[in-house]
Coordinates of C-alpha atoms and ligand atoms in Angstrom, one line a residue:
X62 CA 68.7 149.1 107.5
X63 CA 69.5 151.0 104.2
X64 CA 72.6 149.8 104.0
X65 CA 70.6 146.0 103.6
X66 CA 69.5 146.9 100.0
X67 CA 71.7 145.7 97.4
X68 CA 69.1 146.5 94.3
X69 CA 66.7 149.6 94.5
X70 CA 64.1 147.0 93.3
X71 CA 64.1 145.6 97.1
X72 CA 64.0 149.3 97.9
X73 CA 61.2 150.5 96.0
X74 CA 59.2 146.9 97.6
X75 CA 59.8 147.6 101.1
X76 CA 59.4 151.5 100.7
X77 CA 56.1 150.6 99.0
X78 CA 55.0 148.6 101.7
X79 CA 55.6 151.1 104.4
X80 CA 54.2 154.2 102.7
X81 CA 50.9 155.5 103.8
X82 CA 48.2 155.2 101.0
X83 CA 48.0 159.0 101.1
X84 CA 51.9 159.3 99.9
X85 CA 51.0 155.8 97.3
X86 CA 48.5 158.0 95.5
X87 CA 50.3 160.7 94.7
X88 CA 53.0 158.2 92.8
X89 CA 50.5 155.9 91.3
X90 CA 49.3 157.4 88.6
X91 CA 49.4 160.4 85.9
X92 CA 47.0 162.4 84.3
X93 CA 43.5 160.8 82.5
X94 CA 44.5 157.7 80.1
X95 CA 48.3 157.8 82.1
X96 CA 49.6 157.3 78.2
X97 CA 52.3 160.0 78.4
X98 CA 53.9 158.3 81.8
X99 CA 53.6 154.9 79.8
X100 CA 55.4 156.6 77.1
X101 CA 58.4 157.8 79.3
X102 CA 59.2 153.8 79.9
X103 CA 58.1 153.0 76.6
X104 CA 60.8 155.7 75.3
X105 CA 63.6 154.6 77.9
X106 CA 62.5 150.5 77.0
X107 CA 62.5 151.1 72.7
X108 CA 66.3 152.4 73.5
X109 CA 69.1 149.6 73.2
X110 CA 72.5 150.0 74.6
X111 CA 75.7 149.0 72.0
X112 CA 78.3 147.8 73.7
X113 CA 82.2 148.3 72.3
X114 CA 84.8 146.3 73.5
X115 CA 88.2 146.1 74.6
X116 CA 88.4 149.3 75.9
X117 CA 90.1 149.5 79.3
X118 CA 87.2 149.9 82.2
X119 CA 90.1 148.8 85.0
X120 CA 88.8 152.7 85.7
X121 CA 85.4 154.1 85.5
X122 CA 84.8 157.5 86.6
X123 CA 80.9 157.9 87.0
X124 CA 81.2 161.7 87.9
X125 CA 80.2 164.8 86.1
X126 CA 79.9 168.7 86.4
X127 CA 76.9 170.1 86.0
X128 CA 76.4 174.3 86.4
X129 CA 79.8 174.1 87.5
X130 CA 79.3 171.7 90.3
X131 CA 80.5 168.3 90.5
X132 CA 78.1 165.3 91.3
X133 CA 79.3 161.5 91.7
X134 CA 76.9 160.5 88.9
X135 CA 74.6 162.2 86.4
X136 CA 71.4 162.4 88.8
X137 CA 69.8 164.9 91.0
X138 CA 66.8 165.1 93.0
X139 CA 63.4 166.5 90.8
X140 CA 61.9 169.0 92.8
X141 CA 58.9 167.9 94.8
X142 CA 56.5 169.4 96.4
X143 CA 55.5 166.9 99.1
X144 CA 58.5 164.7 100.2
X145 CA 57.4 165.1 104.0
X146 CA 54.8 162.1 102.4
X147 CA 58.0 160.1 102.3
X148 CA 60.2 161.7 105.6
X149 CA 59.0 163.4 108.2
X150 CA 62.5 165.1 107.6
X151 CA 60.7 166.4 103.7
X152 CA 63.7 168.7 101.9
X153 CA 65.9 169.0 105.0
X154 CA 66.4 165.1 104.4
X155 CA 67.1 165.8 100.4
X156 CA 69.3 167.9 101.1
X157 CA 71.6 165.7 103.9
X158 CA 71.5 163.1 101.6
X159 CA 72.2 165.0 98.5
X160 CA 75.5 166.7 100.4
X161 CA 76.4 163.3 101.9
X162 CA 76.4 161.3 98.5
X163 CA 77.7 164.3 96.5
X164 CA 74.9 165.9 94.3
X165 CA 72.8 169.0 93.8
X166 CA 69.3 168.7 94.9
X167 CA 66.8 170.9 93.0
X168 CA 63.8 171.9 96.0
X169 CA 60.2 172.4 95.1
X170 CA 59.5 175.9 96.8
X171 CA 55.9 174.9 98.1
X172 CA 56.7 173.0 101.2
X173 CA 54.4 172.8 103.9
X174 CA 57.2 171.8 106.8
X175 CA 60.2 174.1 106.8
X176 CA 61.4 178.0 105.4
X177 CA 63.4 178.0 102.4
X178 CA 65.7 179.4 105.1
X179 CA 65.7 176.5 107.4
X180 CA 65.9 174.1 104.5
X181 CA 69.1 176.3 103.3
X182 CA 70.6 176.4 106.5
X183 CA 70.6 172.5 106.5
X184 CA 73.7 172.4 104.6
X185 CA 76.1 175.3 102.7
X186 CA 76.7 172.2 99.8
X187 CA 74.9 173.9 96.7
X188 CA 71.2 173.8 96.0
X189 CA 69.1 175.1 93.8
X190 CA 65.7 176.1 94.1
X191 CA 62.3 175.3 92.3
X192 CA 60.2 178.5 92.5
X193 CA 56.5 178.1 91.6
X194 CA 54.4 181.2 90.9
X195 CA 52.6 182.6 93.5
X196 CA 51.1 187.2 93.9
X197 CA 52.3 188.9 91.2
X198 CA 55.1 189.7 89.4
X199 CA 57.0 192.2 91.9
X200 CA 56.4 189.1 94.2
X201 CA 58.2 186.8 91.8
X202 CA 61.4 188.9 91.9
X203 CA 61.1 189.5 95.8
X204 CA 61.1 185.8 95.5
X205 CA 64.4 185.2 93.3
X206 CA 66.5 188.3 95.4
X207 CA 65.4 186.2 98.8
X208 CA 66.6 182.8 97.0
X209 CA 69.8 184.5 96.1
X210 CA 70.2 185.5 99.5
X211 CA 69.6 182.9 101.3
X212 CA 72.0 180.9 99.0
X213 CA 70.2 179.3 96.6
X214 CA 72.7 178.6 93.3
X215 CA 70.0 178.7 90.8
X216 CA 66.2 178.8 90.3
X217 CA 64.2 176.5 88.3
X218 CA 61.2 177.3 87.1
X219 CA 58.8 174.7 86.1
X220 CA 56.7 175.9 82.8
X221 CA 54.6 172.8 82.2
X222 CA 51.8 173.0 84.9
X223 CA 50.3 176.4 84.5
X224 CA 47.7 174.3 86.2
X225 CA 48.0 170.8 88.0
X226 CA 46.9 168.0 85.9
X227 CA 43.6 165.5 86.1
X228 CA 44.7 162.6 87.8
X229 CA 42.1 160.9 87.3
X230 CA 43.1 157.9 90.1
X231 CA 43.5 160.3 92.3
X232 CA 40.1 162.5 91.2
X233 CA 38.2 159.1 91.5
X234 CA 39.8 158.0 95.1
X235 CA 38.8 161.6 96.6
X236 CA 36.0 163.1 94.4
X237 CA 38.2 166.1 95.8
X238 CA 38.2 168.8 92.8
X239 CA 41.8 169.9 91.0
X240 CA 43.6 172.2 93.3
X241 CA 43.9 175.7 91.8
X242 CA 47.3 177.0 90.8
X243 CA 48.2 181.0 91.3
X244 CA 47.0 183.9 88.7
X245 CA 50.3 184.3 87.7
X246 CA 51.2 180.7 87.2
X247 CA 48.4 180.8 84.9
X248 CA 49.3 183.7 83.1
X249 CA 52.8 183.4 82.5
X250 CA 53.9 184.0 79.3
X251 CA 56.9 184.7 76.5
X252 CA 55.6 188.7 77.0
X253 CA 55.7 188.5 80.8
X254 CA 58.6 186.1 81.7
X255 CA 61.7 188.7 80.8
X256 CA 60.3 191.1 83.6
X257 CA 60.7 188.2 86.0
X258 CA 63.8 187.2 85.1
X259 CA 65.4 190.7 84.8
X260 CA 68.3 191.1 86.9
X261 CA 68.2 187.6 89.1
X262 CA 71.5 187.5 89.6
X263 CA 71.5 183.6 89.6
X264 CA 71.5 180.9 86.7
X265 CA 68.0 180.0 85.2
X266 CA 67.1 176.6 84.9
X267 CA 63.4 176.2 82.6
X268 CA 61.5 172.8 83.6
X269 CA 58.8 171.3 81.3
X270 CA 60.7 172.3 77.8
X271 CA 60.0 169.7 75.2
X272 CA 59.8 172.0 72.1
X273 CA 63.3 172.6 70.4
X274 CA 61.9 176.5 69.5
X275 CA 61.0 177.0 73.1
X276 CA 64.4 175.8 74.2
X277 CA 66.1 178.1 71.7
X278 CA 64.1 180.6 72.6
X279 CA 65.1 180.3 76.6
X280 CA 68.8 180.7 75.7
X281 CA 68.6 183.0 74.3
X282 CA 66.9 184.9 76.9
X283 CA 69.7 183.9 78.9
X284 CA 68.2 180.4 80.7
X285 CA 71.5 178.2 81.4
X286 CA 69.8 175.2 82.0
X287 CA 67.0 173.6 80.0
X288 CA 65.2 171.0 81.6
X289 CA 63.3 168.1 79.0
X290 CA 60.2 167.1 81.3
X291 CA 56.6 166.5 80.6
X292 CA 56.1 166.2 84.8
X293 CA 56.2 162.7 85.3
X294 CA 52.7 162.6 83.0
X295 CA 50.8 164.4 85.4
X296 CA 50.2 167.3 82.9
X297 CA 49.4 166.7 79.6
X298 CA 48.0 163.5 78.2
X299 CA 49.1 161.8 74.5
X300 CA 52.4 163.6 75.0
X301 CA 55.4 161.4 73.9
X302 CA 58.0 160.1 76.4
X303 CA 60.2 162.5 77.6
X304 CA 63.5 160.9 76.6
X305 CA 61.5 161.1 72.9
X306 CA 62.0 164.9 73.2
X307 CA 65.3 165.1 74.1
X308 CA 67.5 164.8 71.0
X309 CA 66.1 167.6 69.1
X310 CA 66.1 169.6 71.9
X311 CA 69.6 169.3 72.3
X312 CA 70.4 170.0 68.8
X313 CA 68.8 173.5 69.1
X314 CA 70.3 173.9 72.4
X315 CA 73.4 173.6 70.4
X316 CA 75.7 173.4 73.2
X317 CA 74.9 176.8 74.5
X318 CA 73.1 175.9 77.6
X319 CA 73.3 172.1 79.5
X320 CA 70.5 170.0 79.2
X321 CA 68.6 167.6 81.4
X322 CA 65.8 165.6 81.9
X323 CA 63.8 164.0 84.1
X324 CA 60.2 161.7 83.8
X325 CA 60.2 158.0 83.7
X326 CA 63.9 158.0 85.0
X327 CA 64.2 154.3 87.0
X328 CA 67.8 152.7 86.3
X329 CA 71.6 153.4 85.9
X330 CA 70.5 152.1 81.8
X331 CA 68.1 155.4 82.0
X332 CA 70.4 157.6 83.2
X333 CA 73.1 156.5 80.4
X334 CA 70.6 156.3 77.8
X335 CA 70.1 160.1 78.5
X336 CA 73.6 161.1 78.3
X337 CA 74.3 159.2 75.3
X338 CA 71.3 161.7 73.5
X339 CA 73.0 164.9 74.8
X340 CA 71.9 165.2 78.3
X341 CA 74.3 166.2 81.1
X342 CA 72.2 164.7 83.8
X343 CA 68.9 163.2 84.9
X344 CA 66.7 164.1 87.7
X345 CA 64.8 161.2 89.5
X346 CA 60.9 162.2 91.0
X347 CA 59.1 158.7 91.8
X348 CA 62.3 157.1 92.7
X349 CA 63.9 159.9 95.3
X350 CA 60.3 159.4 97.0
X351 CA 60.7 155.6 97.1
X352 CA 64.7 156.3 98.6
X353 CA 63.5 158.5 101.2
X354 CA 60.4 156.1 101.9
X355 CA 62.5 153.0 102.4
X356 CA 65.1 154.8 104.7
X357 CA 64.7 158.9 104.7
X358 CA 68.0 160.9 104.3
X359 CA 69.9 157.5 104.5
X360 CA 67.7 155.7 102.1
X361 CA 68.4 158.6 99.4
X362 CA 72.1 158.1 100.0
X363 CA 71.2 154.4 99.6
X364 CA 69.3 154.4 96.6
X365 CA 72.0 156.9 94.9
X366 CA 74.8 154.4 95.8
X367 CA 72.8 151.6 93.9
X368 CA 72.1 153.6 90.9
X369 CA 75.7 154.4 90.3
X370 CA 76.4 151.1 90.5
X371 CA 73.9 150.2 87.8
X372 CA 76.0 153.4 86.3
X373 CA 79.3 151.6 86.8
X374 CA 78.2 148.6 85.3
X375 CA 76.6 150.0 82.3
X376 CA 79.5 151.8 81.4
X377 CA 82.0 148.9 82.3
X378 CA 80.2 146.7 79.5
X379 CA 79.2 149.4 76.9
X380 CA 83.3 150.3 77.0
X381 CA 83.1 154.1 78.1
X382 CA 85.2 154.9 81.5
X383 CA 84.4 158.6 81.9
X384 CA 80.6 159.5 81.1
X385 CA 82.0 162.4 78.5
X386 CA 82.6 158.6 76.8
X387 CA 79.2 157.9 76.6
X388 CA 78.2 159.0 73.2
X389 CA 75.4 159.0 70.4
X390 CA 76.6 156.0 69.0
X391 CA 76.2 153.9 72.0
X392 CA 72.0 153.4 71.5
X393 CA 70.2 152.3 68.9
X394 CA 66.6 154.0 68.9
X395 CA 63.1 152.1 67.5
X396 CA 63.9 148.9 69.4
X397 CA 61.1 146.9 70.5
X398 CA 60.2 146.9 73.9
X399 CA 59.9 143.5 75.7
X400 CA 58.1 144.5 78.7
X401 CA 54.6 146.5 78.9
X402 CA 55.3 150.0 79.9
X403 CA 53.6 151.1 83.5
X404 CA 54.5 152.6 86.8
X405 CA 57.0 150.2 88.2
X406 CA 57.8 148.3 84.8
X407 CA 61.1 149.3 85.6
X408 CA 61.2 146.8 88.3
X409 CA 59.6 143.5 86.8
X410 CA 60.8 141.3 89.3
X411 CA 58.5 143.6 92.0
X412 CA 56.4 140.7 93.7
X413 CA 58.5 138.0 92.7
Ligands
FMN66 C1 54.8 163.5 94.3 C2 55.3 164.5 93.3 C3 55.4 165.8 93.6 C4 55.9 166.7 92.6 N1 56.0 168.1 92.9 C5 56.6 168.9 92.0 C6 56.8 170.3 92.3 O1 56.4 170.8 93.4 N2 57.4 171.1 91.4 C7 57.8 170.6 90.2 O2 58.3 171.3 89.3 N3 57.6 169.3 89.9 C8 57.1 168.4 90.8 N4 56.9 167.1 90.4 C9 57.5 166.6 89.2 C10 58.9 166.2 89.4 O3 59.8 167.3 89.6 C11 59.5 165.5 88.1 O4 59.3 166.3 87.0 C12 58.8 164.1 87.9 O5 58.5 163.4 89.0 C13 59.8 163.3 87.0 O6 59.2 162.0 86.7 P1 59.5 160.7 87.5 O7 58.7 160.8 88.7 O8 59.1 159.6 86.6 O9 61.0 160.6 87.9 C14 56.4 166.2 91.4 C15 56.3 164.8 91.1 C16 55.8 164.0 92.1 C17 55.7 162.5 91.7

């Protein structure tokens, strides 16, 4: 059946069809106004791509390495907390499909269906894990030594929900009040964070940085990996798009640590569009629930075949065979948009 889709825009259709409306409502939708999730389409959609030509594309080599690891194409899996919503197979379906397509699924740690244990026995292909706050800080390291052991190649910790956001659809549908996040999710801080992080033994990856201080600052406390998000615009409100952030974040990165982004992420044109400003790879959120929704582990693989594909072609017509191509010159920023940013904007020819 996955196989059938030859455009993820069918995909995300049939996937949205077939989703219960619990697992709808926690994709539709970002915090209050839902400006900031606008904004991440607006920022991808007021890019332009500039093509060069006659440059030989006979070959186009769509792979990458990112913390040492290769992937087919510049995309990995966002950490998420609830992709049993999508497949009753939840992470241990990421992480099949991320091993059978060839990339390096980052896991939200708060699953509700399977051990970090069982979901790291699925597969020895590397993963990383996404470690949210939770007792105190003794806890936190317990936490990182049993990643490590249980094979983990990196944790990711996401900075930018201390506390979940108001989604207001979501408030309104349930008149349910916002979950609480931990005490020590809450109170994490520049004073507090080094005696977490103290002796891990893994590479750091920092989620939720859009501040070019607060990424310096991370490298040089010895995070590998900074991670431009603003959560999909669940969190904050009137924040800018998340591709927005990315270019002076990378300058104050300075090539010391690899950047990547996720939030708004829908096409092969994103994903390029990021690497050209600086970033080694994207991560995909919505769109890895809309794979697994339309298919489960072989809907992921699916849905990661059709974006580099969108990759390939990109690249075949902007003139840049290997991604390390793929430069600064090749988009032109402050374009006008030509479609009205929202959810699935991405796909206008949804319904047609
Ligand atoms: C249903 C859902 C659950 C999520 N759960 C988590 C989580 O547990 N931890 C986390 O760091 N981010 C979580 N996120 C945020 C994603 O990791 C990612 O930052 C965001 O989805 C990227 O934006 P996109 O959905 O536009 O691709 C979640 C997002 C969604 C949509």
């Amino acid at each position: 059946m996955s196989q059938d889709f030859v455009t993820t825009t069918e995909m995300v259709a049939y996937a949205r069809k077939h989703m219960s409306e619990k697992a709808w409502a926690r994709l539709d939708g970002a915090a209050e106004t839902e400006t900031t999730m606008k904004r991440n389409r607006l920022g991808f959609d007021t890019l332009a791509l500039q093509p060069r030509i006659l440059v030989d594309v006979s070959r186009i080599d769509t792979s990458t390495t990112f913390m040492g690891h290769k992937l087919r194409i510049p995309v990995l899996p966002a950490p998420i907390g609830s992709t049993q919503l999508y497949d009753p197979e939840g992470h241990r379906a990421v992480a099949r499909a991320s091993e059978t397509f060839g990339t390096v699924p980052i896991l939200a740690s708060m699953v509700v269906i399977s051990t970090w244990e069982e979901i790291a026995g699925v597969t020895p292909a590397p993963k990383i894990l996404q470690l949210a706050f939770s007792g105190d800080v003794a806890w936190a390291r317990e936490a990182i030594a049993r990643a490590r052991q249980v094979g983990y190649r990196g944790v990711c910790f996401a900075f930018d929900t201390p506390r979940f956001g108001r989604m207001e659809r979501e408030m309104i549908a349930t008149h349910e009040p916002i979950r609480p996040t931990s005490a020590l999710r809450q109170g994490m801080s520049w004073d507090l964070l080094p005696s977490v992080i103290e002796g891990a033994g893994l590479p750091l990856i920092a989620k939720g940085v859009t501040h070019p201080e607060d990424a310096r600052r991370l490298v040089d406390m010895g995070f590998e990996v900074i991670y431009v998000s603003n959560h999909a615009g669940h969190a904050l409100d009137h924040g800018r798009g998340a591709i927005d952030y990315l270019p002076d974040v990378v300058s104050a990165v300075g090539g010391r640590a690899q950047v990547i982004l996720d939030s708004g992420v829908m096409r092969g044109t994103d994903v390029v569009k990021a690497i050209a400003l600086g970033a080694t790879a994207v991560a995909i959120g919505r769109l890895q629930c809309f794979g697994l929704a339309a298919g489960g582990e072989a809907g992921l693989v699916r849905l990661f075949e059709l974006l580099q594909e969108e990759i390939f072609y990109a690249m075949t017509y902007l003139g840049t065979p290997t991604i390390a191509d793929i430069r600064r010159e090749h988009v032109i920023t402050g374009v006008p948009s030509v479609t009205p940013p929202s959810l699935l904007s991405a796909f206008p020819l949804l319904g047609e």
